[in-house]
PDB file of C-alpha atoms in Angstrom:
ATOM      1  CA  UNK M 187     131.417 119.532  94.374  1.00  0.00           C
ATOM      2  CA  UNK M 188     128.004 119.822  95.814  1.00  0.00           C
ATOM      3  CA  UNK M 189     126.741 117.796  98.798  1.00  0.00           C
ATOM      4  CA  UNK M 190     122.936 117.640  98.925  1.00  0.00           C
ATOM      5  CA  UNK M 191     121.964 115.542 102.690  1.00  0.00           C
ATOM      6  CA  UNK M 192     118.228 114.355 103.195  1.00  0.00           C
ATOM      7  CA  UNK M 193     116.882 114.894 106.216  1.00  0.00           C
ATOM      8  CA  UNK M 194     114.136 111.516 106.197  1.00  0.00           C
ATOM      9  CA  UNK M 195     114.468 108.878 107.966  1.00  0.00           C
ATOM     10  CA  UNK M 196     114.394 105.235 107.312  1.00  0.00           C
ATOM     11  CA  UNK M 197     110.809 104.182 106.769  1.00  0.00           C
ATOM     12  CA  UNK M 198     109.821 107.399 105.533  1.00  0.00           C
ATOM     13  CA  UNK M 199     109.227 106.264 101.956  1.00  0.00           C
ATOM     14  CA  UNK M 200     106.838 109.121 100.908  1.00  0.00           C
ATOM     15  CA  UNK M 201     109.379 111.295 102.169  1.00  0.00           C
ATOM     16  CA  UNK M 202     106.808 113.413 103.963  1.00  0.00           C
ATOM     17  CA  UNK M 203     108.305 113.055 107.864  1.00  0.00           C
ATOM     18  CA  UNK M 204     106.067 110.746 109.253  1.00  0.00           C
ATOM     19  CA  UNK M 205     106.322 107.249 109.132  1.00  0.00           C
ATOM     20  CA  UNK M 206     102.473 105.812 109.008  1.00  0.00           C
ATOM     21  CA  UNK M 207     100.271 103.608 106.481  1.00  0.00           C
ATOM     22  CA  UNK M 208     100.921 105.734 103.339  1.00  0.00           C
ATOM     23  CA  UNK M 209     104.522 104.916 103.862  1.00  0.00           C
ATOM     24  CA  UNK M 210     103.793 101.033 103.548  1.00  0.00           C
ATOM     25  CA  UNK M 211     100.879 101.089 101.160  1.00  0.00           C
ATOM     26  CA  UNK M 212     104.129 102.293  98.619  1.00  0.00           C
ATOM     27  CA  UNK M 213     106.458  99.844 100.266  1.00  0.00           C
ATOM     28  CA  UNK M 214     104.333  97.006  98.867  1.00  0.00           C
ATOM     29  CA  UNK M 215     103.293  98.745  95.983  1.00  0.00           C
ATOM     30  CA  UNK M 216     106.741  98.616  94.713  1.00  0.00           C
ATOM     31  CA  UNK M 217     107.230  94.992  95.814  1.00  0.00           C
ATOM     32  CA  UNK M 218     104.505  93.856  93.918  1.00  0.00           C
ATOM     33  CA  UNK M 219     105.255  96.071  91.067  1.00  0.00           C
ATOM     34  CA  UNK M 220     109.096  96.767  91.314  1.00  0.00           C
ATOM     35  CA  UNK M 221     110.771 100.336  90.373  1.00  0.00           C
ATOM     36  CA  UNK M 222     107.349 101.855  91.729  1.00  0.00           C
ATOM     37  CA  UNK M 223     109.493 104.490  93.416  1.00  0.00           C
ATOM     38  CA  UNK M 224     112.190 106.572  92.983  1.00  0.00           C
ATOM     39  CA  UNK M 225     116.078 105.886  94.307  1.00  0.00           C
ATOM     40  CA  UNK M 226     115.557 108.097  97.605  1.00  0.00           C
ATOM     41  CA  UNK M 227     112.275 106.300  98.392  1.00  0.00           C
ATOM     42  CA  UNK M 228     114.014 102.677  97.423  1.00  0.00           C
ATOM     43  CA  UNK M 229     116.832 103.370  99.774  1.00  0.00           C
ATOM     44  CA  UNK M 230     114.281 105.144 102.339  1.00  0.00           C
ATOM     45  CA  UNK M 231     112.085 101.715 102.014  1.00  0.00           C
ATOM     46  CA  UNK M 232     115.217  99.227 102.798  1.00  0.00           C
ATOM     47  CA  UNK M 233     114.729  98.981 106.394  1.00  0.00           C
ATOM     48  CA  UNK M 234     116.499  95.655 106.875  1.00  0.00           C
ATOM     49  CA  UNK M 235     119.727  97.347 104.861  1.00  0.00           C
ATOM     50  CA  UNK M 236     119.803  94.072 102.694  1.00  0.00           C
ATOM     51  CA  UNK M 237     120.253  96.249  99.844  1.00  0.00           C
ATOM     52  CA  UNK M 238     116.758  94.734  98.377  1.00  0.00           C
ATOM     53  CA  UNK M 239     113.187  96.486  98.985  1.00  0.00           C
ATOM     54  CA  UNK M 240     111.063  92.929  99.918  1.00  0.00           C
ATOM     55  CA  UNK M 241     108.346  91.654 102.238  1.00  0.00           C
ATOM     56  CA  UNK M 242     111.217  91.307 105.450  1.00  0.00           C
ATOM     57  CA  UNK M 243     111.129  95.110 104.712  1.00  0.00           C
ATOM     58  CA  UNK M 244     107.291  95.972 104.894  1.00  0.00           C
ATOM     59  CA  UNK M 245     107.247  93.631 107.797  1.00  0.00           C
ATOM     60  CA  UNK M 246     110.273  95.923 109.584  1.00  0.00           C
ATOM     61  CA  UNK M 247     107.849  98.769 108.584  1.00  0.00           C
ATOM     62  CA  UNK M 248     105.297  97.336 110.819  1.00  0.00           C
ATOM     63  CA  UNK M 249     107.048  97.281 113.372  1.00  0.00           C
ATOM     64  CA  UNK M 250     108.204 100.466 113.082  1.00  0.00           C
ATOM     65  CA  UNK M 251     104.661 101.612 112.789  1.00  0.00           C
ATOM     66  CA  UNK M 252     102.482  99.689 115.468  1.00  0.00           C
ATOM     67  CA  UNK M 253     104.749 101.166 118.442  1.00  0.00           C
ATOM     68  CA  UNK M 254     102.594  98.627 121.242  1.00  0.00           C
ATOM     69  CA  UNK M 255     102.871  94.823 121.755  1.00  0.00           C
ATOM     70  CA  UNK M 256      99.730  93.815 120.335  1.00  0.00           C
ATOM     71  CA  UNK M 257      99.623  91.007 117.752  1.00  0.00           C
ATOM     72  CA  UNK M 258      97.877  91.943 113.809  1.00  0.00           C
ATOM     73  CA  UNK M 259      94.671  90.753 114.074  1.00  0.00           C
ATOM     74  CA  UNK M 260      94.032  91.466 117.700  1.00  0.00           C
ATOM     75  CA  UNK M 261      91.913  94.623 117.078  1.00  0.00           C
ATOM     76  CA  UNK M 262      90.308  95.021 120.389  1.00  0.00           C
ATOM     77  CA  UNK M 263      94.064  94.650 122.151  1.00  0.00           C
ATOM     78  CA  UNK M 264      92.982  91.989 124.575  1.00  0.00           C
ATOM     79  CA  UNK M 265      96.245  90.189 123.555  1.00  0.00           C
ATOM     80  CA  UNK M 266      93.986  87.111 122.144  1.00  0.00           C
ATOM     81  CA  UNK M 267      92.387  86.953 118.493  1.00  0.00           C
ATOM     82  CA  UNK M 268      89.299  85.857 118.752  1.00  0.00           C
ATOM     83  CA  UNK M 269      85.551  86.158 117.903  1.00  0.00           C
ATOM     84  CA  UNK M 270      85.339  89.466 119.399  1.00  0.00           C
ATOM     85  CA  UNK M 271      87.980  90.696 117.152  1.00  0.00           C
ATOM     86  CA  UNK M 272      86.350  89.335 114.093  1.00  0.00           C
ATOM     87  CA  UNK M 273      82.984  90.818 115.131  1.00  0.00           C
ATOM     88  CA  UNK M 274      84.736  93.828 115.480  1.00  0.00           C
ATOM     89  CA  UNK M 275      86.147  94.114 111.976  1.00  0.00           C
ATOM     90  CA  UNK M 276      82.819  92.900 110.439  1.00  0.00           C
ATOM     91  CA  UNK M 277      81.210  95.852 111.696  1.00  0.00           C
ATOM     92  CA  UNK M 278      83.905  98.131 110.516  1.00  0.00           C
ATOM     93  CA  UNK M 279      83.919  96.921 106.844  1.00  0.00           C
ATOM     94  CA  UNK M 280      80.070  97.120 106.709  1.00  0.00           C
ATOM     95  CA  UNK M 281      79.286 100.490 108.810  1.00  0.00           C
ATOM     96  CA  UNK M 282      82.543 101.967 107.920  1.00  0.00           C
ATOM     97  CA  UNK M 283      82.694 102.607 111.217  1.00  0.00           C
ATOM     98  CA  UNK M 284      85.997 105.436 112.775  1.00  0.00           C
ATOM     99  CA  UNK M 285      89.027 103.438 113.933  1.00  0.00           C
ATOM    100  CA  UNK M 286      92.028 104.758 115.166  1.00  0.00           C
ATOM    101  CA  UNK M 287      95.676 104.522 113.660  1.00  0.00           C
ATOM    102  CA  UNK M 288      97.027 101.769 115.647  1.00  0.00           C
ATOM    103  CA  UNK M 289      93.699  99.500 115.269  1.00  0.00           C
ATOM    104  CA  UNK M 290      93.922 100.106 111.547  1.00  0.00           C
ATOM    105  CA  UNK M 291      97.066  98.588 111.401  1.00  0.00           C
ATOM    106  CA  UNK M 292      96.062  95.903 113.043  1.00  0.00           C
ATOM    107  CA  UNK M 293      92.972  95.541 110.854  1.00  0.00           C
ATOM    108  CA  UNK M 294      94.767  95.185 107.815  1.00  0.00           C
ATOM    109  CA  UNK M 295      95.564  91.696 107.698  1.00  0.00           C
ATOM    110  CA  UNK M 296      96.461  91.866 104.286  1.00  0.00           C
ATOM    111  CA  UNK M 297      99.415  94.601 104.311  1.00  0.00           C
ATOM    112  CA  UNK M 298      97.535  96.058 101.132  1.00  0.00           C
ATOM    113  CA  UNK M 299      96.412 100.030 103.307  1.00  0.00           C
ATOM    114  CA  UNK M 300      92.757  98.991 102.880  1.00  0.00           C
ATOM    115  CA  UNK M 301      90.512  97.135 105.407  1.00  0.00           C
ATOM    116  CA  UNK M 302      87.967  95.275 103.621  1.00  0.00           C
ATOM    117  CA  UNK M 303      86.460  91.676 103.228  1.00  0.00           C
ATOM    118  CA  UNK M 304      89.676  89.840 102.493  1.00  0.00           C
ATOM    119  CA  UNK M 305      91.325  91.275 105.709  1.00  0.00           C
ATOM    120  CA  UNK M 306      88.232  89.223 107.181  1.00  0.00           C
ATOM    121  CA  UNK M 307      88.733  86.017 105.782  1.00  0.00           C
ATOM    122  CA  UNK M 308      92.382  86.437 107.021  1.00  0.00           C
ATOM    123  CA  UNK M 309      91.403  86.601 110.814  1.00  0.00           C
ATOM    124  CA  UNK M 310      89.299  84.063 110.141  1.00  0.00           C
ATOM    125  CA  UNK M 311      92.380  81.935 109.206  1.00  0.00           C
ATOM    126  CA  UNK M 312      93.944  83.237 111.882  1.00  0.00           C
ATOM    127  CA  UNK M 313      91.305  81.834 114.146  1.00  0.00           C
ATOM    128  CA  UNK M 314      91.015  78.862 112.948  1.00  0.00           C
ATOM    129  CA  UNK M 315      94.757  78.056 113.601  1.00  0.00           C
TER     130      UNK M 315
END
């Protein structure tokens, strides 16, 4: 009988020993497309332990990932989303301007691992409510 143990941890669905952005663009990859990843990976990406890979996991992953108390969509941190923030994000999707990890989690509104235009139409519903 052979016993083969992992050494990942939960979130780690790339299975490369960090937990970070390429680890949820997969994560919703395989919720959108389902069996997107193998059976270490699937169990790796069920961080709520539900026994299903879903959106309460990717938001778990989140979590996991943005380690401060600062809310998606506030990219300048000042605890408020506002027209600074959106100003902010403009700039980045037109100069492709350098971010940092933590602000590019919070610029990507749309949980898809790319900031773009429809992460900005998405703070702009934020906004607005």
């Amino acid at each position: 009988e052979m016993i083969i143990k992992h050494n990942y941890t939960m979130g780690d669905v790339n299975q490369d020993n960090n937990i970070d952005i390429e680890d949820m663009v997969m994560l919703n990859k395989n919720i959108i497309n389902k069996n997107d990843i193998d059976y270490d990976s699937y169990i790796l990406a069920d961080l709520t332990l539900d026994g299903v890979v879903d959106s309460f996991d990717l938001v778990k992953m989140r979590e996991m990932i943005i380690k401060h108390n600062y809310t998606m969509g506030d990219v300048n941190q000042d605890n408020n989303i506002n027209i600074k923030d959106i100003v902010m994000l403009n700039k980045n999707i037109l100069n492709k301007n350098d971010i940092d990890y933590d602000g590019y989690i919070l610029y990507d509104l749309t949980f898809d691992g790319v900031v773009d235009s429809f992460d900005l139409v998405k703070m702009r519903q934020l906004l607005i409510n």
